[in-house]
mmCIF file with all atom_site columns, C-alpha atoms in Angstrom:
data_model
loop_
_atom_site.group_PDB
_atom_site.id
_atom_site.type_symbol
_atom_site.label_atom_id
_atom_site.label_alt_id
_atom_site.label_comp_id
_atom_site.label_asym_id
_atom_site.label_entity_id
_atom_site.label_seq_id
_atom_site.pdbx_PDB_ins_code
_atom_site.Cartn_x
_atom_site.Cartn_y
_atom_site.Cartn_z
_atom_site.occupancy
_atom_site.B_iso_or_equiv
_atom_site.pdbx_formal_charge
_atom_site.auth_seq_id
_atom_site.auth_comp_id
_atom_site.auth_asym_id
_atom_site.auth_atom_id
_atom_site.pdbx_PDB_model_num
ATOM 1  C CA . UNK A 1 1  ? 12.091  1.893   19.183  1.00 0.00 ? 20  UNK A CA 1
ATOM 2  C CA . UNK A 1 2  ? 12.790  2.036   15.414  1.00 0.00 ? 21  UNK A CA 1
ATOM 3  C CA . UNK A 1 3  ? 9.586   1.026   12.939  1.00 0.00 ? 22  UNK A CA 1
ATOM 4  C CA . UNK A 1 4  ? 9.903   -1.058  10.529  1.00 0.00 ? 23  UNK A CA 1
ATOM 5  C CA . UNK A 1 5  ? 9.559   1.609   7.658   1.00 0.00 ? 24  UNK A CA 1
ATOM 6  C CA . UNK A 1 6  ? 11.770  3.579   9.294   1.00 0.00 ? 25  UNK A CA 1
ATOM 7  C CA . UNK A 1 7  ? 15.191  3.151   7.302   1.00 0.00 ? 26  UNK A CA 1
ATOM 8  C CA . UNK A 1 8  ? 17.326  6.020   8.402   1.00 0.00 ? 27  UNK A CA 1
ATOM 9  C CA . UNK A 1 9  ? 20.901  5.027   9.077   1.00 0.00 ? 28  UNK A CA 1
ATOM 10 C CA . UNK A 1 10 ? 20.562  0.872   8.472   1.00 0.00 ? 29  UNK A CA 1
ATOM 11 C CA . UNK A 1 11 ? 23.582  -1.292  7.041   1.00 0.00 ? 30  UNK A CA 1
ATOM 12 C CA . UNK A 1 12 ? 24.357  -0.698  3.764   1.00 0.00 ? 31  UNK A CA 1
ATOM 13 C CA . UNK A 1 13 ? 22.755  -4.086  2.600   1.00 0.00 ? 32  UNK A CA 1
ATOM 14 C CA . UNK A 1 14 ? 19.451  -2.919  3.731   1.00 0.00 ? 33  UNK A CA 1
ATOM 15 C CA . UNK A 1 15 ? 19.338  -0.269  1.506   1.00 0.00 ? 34  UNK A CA 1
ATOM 16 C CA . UNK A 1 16 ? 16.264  0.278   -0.781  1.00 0.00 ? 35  UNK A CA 1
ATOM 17 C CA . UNK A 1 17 ? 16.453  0.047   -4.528  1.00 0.00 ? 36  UNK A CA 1
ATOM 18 C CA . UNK A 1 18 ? 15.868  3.350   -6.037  1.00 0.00 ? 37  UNK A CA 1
ATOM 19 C CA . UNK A 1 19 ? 15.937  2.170   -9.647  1.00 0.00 ? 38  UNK A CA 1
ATOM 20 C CA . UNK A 1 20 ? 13.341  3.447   -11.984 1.00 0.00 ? 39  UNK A CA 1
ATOM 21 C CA . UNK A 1 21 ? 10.884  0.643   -13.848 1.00 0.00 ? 40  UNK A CA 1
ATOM 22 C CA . UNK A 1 22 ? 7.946   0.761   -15.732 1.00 0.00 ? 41  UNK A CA 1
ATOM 23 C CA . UNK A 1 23 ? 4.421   0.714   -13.495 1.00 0.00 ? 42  UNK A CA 1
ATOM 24 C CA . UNK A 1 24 ? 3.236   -2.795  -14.047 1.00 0.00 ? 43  UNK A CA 1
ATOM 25 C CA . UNK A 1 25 ? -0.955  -2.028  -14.555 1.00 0.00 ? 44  UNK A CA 1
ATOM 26 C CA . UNK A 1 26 ? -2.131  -3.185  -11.011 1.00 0.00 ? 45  UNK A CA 1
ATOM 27 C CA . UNK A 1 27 ? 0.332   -0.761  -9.758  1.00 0.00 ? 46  UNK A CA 1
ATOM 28 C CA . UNK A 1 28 ? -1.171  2.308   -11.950 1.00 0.00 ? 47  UNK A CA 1
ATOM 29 C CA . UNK A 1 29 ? -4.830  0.828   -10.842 1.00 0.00 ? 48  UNK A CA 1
ATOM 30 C CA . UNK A 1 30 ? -3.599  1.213   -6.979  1.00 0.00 ? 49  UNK A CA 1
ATOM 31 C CA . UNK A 1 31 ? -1.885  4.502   -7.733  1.00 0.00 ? 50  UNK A CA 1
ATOM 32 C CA . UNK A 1 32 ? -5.438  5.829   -9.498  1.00 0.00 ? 51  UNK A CA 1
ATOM 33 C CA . UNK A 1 33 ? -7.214  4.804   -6.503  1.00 0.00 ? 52  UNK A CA 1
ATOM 34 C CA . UNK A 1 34 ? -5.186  6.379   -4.380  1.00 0.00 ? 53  UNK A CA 1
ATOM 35 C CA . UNK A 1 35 ? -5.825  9.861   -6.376  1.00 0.00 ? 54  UNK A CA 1
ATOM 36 C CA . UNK A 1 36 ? -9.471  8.915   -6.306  1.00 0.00 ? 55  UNK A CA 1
ATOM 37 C CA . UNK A 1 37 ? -10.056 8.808   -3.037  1.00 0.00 ? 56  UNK A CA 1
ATOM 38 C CA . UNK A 1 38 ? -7.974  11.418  -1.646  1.00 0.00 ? 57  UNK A CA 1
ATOM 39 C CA . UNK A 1 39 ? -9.469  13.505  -4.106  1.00 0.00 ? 58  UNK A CA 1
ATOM 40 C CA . UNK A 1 40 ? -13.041 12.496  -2.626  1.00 0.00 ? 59  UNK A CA 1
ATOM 41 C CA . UNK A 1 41 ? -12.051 12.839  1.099   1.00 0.00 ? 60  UNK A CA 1
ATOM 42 C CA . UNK A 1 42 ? -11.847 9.157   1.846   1.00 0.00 ? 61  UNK A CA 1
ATOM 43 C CA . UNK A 1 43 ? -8.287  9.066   2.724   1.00 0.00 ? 62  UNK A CA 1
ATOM 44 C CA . UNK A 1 44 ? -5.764  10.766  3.986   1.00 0.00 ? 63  UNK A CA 1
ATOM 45 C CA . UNK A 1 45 ? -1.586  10.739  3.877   1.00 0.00 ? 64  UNK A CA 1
ATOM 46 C CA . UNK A 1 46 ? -1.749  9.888   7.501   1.00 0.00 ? 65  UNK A CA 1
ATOM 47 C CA . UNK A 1 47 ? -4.612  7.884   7.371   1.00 0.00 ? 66  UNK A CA 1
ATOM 48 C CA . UNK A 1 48 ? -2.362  5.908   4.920   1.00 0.00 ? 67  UNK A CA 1
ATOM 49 C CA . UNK A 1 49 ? 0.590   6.554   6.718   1.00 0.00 ? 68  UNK A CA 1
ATOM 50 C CA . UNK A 1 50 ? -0.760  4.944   9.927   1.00 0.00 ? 69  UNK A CA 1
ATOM 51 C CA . UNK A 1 51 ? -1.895  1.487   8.816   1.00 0.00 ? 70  UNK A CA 1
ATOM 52 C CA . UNK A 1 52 ? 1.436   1.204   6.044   1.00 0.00 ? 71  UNK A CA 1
ATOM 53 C CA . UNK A 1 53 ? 3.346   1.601   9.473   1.00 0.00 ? 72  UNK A CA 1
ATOM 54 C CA . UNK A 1 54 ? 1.261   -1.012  11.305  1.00 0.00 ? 73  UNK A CA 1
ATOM 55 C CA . UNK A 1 55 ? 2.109   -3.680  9.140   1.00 0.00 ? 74  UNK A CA 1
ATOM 56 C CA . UNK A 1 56 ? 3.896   -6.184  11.276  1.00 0.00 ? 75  UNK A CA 1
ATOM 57 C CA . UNK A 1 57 ? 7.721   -6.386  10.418  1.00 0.00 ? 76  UNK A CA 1
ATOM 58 C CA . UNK A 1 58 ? 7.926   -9.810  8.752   1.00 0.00 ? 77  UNK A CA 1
ATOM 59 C CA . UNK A 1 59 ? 4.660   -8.779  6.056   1.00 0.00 ? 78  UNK A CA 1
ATOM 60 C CA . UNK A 1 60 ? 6.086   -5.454  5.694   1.00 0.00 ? 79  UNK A CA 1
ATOM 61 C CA . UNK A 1 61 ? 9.859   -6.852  4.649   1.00 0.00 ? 80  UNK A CA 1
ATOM 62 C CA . UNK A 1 62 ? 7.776   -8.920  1.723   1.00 0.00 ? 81  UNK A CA 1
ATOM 63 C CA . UNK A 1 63 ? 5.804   -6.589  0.679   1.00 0.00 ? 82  UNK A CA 1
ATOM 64 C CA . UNK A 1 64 ? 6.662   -4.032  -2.469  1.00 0.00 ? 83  UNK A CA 1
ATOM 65 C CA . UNK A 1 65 ? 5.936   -0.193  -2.210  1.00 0.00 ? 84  UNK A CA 1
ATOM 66 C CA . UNK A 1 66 ? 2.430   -0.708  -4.654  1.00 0.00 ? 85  UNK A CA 1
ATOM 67 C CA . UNK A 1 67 ? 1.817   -3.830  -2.439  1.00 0.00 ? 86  UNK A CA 1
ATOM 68 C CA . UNK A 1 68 ? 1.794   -1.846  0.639   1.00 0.00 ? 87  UNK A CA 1
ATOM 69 C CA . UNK A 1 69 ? -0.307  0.914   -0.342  1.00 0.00 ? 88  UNK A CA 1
ATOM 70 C CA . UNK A 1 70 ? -2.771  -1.830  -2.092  1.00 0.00 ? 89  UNK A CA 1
ATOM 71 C CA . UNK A 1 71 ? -3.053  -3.009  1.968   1.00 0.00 ? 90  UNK A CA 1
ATOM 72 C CA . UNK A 1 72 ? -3.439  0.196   3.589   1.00 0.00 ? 91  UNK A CA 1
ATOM 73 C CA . UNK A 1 73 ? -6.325  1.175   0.980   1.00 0.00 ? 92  UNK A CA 1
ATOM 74 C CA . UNK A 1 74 ? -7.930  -2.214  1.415   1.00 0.00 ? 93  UNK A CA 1
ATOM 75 C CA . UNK A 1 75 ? -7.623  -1.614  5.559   1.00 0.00 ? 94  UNK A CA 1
ATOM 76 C CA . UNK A 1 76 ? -9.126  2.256   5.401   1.00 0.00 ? 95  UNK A CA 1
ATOM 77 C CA . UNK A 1 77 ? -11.979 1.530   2.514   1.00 0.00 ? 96  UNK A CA 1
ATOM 78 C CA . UNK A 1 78 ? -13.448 -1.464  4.719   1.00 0.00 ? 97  UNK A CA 1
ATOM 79 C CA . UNK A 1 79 ? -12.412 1.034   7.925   1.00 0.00 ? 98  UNK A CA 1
ATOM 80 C CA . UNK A 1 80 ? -14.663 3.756   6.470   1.00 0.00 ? 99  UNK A CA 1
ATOM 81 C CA . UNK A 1 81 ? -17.451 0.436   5.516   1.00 0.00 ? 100 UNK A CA 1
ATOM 82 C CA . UNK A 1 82 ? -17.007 2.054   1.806   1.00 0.00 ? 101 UNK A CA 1
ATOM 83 C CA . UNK A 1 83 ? -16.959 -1.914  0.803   1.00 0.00 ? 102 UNK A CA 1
ATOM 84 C CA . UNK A 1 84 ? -16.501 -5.370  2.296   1.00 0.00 ? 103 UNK A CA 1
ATOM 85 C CA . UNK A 1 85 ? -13.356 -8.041  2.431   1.00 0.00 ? 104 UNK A CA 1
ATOM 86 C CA . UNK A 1 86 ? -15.842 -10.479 0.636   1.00 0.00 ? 105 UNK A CA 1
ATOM 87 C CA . UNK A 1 87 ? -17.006 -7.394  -1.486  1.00 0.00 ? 106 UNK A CA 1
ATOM 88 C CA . UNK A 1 88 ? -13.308 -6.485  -2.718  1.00 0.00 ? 107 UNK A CA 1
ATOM 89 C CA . UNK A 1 89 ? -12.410 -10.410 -3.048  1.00 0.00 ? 108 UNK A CA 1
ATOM 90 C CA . UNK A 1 90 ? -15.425 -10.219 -5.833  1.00 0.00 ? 109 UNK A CA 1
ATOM 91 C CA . UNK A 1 91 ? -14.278 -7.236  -7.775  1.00 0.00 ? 110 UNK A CA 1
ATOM 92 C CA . UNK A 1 92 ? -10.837 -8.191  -8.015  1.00 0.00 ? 111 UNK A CA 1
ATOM 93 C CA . UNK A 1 93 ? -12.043 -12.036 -8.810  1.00 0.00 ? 112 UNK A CA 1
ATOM 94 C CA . UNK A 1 94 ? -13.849 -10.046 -11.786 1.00 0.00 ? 113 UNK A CA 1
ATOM 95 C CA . UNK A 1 95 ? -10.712 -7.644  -12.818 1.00 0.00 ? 114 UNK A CA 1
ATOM 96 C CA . UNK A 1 96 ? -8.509  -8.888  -15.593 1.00 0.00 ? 115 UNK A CA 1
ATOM 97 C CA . UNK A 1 97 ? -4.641  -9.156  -14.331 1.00 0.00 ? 116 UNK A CA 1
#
């Protein structure tokens, strides 16, 4: 059974858009996290890979490519007890937009 992220060979109005735009600053934020903790061990591509692809069908169609990896390193850092839901909620309560 085809995954949802799994876009080989769909319709031609399925198709993603490729075009290139300027990384709004939440999305450089995610993107340095990302770095961060693969850089420190606390993730991994399949680690990420795993929970991006877990995403049920009707989330994942919403969701952008930032938005996606913002839940998948939300899932593993409270997997790996790094920091809380409640926790996170409070820092990014406290983080300018």
């Amino acid at each position: 059974m085809r995954g949802v992220h799994d876009r080989g060979g769909l319709p031609d109005d399925t198709q993603i858009n490729m075009d290139e735009h300027e990384m709004m600053d939440w999305e450089l934020r995610v993107d340095a996290m990302h770095a961060v903790l693969g850089n420190k061990g606390l993730r991994s591509t399949d680690q990420m890979r795993r929970v991006i692809e877990s995403i049920p069908k009707d989330q994942y169609e919403q969701m952008t490519y930032y938005e996606r990896w913002t839940h998948a390193l939300e899932v593993l850092v409270t997997e790996n007890e790094l920091l809380s839901v409640p926790e996170i909620d409070e820092k990014m309560s406290d983080t300018p937009s």
